[in-house]
Tab-separated table of C-alpha atoms in Angstrom:
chain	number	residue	atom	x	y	z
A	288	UNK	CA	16.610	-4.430	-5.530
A	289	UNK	CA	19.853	-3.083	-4.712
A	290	UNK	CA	20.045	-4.706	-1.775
A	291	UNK	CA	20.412	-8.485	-0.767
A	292	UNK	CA	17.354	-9.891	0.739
A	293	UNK	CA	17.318	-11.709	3.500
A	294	UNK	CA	15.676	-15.178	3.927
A	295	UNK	CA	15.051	-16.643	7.670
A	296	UNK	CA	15.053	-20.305	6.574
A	297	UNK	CA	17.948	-20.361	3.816
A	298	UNK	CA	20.782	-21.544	4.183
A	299	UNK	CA	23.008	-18.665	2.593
A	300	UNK	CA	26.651	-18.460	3.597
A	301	UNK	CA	27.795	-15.331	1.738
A	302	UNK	CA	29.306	-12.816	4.416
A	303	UNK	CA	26.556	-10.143	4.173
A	304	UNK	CA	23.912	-12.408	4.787
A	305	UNK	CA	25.501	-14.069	7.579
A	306	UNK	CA	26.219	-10.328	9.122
A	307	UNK	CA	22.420	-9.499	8.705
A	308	UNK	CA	22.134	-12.708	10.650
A	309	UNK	CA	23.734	-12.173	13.918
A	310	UNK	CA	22.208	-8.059	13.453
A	311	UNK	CA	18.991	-9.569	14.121
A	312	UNK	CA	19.882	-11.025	17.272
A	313	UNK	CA	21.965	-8.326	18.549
A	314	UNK	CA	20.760	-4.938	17.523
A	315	UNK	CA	24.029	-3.534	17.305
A	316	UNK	CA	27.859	-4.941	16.817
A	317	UNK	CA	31.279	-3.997	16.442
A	318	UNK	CA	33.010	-4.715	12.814
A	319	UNK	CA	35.952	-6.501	15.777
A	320	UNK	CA	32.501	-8.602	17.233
A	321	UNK	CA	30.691	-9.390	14.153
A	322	UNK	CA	34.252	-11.002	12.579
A	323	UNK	CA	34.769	-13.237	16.044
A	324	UNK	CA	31.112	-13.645	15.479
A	325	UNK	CA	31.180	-14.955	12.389
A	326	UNK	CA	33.949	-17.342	12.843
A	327	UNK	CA	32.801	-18.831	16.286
A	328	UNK	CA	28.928	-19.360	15.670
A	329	UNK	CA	29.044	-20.041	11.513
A	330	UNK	CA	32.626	-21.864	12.267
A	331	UNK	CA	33.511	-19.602	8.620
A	332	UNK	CA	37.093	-18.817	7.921
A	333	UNK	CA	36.579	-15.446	6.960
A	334	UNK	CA	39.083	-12.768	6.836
A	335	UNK	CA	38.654	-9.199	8.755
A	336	UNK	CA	38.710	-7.342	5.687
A	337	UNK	CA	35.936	-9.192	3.969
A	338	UNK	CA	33.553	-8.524	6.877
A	339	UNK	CA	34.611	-4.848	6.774
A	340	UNK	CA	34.158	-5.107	3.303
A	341	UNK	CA	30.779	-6.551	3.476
A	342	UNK	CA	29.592	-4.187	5.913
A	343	UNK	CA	31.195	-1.092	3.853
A	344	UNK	CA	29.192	-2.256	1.236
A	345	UNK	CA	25.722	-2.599	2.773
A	346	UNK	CA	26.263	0.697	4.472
A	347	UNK	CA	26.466	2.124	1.571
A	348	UNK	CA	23.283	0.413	-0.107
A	349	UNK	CA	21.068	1.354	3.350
A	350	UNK	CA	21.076	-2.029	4.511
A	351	UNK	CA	22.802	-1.110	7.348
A	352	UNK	CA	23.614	1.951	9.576
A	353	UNK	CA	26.516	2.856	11.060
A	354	UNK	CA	26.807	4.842	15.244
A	355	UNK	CA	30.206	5.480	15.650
A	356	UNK	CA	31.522	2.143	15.569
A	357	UNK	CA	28.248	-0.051	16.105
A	358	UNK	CA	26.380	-1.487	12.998
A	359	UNK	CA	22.653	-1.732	12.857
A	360	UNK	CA	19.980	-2.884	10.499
A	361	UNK	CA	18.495	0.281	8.986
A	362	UNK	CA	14.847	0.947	9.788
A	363	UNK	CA	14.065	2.633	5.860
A	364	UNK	CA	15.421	-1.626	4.925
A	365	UNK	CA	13.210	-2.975	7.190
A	366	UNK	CA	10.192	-1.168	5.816
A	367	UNK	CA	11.188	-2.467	2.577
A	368	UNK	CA	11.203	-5.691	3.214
A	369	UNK	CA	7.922	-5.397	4.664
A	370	UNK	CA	6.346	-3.780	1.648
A	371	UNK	CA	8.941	-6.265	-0.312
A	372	UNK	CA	7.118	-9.208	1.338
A	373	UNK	CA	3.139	-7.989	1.462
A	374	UNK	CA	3.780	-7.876	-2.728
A	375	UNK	CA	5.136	-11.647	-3.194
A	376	UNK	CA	1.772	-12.524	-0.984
A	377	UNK	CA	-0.304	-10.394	-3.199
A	378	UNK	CA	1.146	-12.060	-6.478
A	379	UNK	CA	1.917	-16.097	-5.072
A	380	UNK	CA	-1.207	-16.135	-2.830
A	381	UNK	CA	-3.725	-13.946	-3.707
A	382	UNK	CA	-2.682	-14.347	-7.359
A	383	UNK	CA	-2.569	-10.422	-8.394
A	384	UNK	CA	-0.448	-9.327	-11.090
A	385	UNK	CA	2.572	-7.045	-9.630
A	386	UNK	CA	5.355	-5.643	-11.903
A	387	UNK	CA	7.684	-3.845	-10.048
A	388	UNK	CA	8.893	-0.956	-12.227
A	389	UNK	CA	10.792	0.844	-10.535
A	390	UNK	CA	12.518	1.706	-7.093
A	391	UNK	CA	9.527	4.077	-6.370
A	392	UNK	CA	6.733	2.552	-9.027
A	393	UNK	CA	4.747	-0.840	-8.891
A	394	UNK	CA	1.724	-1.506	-11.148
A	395	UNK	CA	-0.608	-3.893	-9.456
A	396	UNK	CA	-3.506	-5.671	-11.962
A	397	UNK	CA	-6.496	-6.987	-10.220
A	398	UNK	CA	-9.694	-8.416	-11.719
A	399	UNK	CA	-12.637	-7.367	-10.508
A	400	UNK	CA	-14.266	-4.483	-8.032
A	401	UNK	CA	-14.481	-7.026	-5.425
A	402	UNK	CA	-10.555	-7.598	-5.252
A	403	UNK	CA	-10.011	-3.912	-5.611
A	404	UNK	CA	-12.074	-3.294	-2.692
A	405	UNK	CA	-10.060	-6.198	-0.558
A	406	UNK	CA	-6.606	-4.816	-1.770
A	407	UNK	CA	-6.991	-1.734	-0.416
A	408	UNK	CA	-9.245	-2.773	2.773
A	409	UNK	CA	-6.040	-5.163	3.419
A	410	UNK	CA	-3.603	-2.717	2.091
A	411	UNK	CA	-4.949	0.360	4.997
A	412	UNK	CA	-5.159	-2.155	7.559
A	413	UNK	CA	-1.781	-3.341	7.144
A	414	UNK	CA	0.292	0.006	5.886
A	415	UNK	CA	1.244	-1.166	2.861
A	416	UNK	CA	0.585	2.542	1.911
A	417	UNK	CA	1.073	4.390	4.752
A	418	UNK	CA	4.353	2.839	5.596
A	419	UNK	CA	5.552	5.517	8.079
A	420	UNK	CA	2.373	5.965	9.398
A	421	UNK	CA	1.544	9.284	8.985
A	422	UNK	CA	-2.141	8.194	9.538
A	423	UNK	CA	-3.524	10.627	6.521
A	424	UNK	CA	-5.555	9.913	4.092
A	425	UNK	CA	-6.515	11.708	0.835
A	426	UNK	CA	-9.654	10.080	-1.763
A	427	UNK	CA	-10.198	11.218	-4.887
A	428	UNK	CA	-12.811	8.975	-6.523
A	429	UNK	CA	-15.781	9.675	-9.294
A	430	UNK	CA	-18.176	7.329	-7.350
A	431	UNK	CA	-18.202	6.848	-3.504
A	432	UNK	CA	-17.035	2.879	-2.874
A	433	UNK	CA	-19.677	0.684	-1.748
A	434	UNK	CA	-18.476	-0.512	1.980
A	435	UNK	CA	-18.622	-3.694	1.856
A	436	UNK	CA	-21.660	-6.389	1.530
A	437	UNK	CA	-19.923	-8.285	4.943
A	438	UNK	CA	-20.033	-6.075	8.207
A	439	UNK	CA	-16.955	-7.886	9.592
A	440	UNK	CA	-15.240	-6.517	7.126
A	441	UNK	CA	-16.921	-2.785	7.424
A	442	UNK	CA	-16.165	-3.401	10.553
A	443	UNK	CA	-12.488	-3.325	9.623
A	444	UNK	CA	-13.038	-0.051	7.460
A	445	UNK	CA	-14.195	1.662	10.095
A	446	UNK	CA	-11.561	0.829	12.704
A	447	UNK	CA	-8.844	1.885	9.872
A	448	UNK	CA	-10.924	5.538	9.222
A	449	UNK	CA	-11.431	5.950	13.229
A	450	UNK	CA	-7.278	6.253	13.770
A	451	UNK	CA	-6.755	8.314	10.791
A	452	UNK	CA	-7.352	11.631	8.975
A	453	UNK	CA	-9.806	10.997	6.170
A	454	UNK	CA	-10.813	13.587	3.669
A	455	UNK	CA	-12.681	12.116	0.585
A	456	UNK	CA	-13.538	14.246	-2.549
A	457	UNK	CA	-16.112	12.654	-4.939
A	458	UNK	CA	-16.959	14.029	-8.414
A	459	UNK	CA	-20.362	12.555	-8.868
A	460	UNK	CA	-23.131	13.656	-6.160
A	461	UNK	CA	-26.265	11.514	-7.253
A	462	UNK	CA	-28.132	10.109	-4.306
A	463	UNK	CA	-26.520	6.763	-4.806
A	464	UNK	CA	-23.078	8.771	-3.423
A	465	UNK	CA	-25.559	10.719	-1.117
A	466	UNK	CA	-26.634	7.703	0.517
A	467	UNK	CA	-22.871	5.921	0.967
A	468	UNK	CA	-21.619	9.244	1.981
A	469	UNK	CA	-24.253	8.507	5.433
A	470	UNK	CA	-21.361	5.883	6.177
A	471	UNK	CA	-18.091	7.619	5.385
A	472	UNK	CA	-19.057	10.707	6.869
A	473	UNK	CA	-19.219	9.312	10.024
A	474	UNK	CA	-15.544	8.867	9.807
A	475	UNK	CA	-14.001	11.572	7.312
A	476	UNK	CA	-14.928	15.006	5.899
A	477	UNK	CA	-16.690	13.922	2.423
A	478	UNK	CA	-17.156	16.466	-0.178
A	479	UNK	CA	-19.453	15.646	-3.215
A	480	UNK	CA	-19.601	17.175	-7.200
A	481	UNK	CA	-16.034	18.185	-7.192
A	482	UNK	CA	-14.768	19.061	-10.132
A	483	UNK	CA	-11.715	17.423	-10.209
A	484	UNK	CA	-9.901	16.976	-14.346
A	485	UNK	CA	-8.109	13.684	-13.533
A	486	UNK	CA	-9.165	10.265	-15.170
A	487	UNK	CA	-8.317	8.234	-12.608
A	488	UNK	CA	-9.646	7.395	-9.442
A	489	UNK	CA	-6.561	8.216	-6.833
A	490	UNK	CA	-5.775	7.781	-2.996
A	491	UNK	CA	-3.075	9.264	-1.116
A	492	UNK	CA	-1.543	8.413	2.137
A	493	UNK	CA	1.851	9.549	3.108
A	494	UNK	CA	4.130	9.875	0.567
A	495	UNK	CA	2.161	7.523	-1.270
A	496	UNK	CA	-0.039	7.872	-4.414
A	497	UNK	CA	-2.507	5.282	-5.822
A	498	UNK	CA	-3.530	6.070	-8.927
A	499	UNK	CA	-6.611	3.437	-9.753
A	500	UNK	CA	-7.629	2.910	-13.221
A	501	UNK	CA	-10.960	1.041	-14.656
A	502	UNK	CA	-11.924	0.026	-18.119
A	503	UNK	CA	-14.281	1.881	-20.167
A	504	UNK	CA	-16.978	-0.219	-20.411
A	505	UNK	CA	-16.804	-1.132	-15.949
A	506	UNK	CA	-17.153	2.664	-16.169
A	507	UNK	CA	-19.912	2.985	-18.076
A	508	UNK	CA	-21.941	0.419	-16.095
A	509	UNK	CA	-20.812	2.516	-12.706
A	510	UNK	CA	-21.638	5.535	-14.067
A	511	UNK	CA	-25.359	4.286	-15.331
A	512	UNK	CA	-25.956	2.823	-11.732
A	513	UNK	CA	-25.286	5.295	-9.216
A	514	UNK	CA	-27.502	8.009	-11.639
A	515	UNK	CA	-30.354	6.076	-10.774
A	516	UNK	CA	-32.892	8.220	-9.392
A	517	UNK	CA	-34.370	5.259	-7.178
A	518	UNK	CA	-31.524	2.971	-5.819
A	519	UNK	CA	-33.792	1.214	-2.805
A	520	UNK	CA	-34.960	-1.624	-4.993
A	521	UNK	CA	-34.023	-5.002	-5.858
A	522	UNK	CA	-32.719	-4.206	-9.280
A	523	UNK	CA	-30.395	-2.275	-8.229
A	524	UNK	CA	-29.397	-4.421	-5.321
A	525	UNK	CA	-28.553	-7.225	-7.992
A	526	UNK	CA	-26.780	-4.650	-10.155
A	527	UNK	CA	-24.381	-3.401	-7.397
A	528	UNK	CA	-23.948	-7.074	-6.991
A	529	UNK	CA	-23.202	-8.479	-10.796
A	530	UNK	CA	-20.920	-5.151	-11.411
A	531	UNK	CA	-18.951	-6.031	-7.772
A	532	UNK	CA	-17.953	-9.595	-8.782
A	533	UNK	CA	-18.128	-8.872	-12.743
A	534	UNK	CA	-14.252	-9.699	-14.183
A	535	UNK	CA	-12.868	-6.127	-15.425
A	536	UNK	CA	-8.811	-5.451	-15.327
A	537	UNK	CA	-8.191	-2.875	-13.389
A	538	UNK	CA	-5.160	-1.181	-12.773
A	539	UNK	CA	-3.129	0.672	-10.314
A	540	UNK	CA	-0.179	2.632	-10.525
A	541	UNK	CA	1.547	3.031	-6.886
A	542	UNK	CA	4.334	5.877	-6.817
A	543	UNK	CA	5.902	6.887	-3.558
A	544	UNK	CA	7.081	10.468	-4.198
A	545	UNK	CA	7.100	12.830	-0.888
A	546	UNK	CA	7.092	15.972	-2.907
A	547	UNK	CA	3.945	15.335	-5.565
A	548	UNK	CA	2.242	13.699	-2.416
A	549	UNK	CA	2.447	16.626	-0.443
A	550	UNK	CA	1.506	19.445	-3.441
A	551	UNK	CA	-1.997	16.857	-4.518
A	552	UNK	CA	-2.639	16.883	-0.844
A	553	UNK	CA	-2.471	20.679	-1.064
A	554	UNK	CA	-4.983	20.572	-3.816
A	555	UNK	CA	-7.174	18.757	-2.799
A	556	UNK	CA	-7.260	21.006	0.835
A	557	UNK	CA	-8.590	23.664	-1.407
A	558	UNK	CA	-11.117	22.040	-2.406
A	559	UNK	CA	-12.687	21.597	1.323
């Protein structure tokens, strides 16, 4: 990052951190209040040109905004450290496998269907996409998801897809997708057998793409059971089961980029 990050319950004494502080229990202070600040609640000899220093500095890295002479915590570092803070949970307690490859670009490596499906049931509910909110949402995917086994949790799904936009373009339109499509057309405009040239599987929502890759062979078993031509037996029951859980790496590749959001959401409009 090229920021510092804040941490509630260390005990940091460097100048910034102590400014970000005091900016979270006053929205907004003079450079004059945050020095007296400083030196009466931290009892810190510090001298007027550090803090002015200080807050030069985080100005300048977005930390901070400046209204004529009142300082703020910016709003864009806020939402950072909220996206900053839903990835250390996904790697230290859920144990998923984030590298962070950029300012724009994570990769995210999960292990099976069934913690795909959680990460992004988790990851609408809680904007970890959609960090603005513009309450879109753009699916590309070769096979309709299964919604969930657990109603509580289609429960959730459907509360995210009744407050947003939802337009979902599939490229397969067996009567395995026919059937799911009952559900998510309830809640989005669904179109099946696009023809869509991209290998991936890919959501969109804000300036936010998700580009969702699966191994050959997890393919292959998809691909085999939603052709069925009879899913309403046990087999397949058991099937959609065993691939759900099965371990398979799969990858995604999340780029926030407000232009190429906006001209694949354009695409896929003309699709509709």
């Amino acid at each position: 990052m090229n920021w510092p990050v804040f941490f509630p319950n260390v005990k940091i004494k460097s100048t910034k951190d102590l400014i970000i502080r005091l900016l979270t229990e006053q929205k907004e202070m003079t450079n004059q209040s945050l020095f007296m600040a400083i030196k009466k609640k931290f009892g810190i000899s510090v001298t007027y040109q550090a803090v002015r220093q200080a807050l030069t500095e985080l100005t300048i890295a977005n930390v901070l905004t400046k209204n004529k002479k009142f300082y703020s915590v910016s709003i864009k570092w806020i939402k950072s450290l909220n996206e900053f803070s839903h990835l250390l949970k996904k790697k230290y307690v859920d144990d998923f496998d984030i590298k962070i490859i950029d300012e724009k670009t994570k990769e995210i490596e999960l292990n099976s269907l069934y913690d795909l499906g959680h990460f992004i049931l988790y990851s609408f509910n809680d904007h970890f996409f959609d960090i603005d909110k513009k309450m879109d949402l753009y699916m590309f995917v070769h096979h309709l998801w299964f919604p969930f086994f657990d109603s509580r949790k289609r429960q959730l799904l459907r509360d995210f897809f009744s407050h947003n936009k939802n337009y979902i373009f599939t490229k397969n339109k067996g009567i395995v997708n026919r059937v799911f499509g009952v559900f998510y057309k309830k809640f989005s405009k669904v179109k099946l057998g696009v023809k869509f040239d991209d290998f991936f599987d890919i959501i969109i929502q804000g300036d936010c793409i998700v580009k969702i890759y699966m191994p050959k062979e997890l393919r292959n078993r998809m691909n085999k059971l939603y052709m069925t031509k009879n899913p309403f037996n046990f087999k397949i029951l058991d099937e959609f089961s065993d691939v759900t859980y099965a371990k398979y790496p799969i990858k995604l590749i999340i780029t926030r980029d407000k232009l190429i959001a906006k001209e694949m959401k354009e695409k896929l409009n003309k699709l509709l």
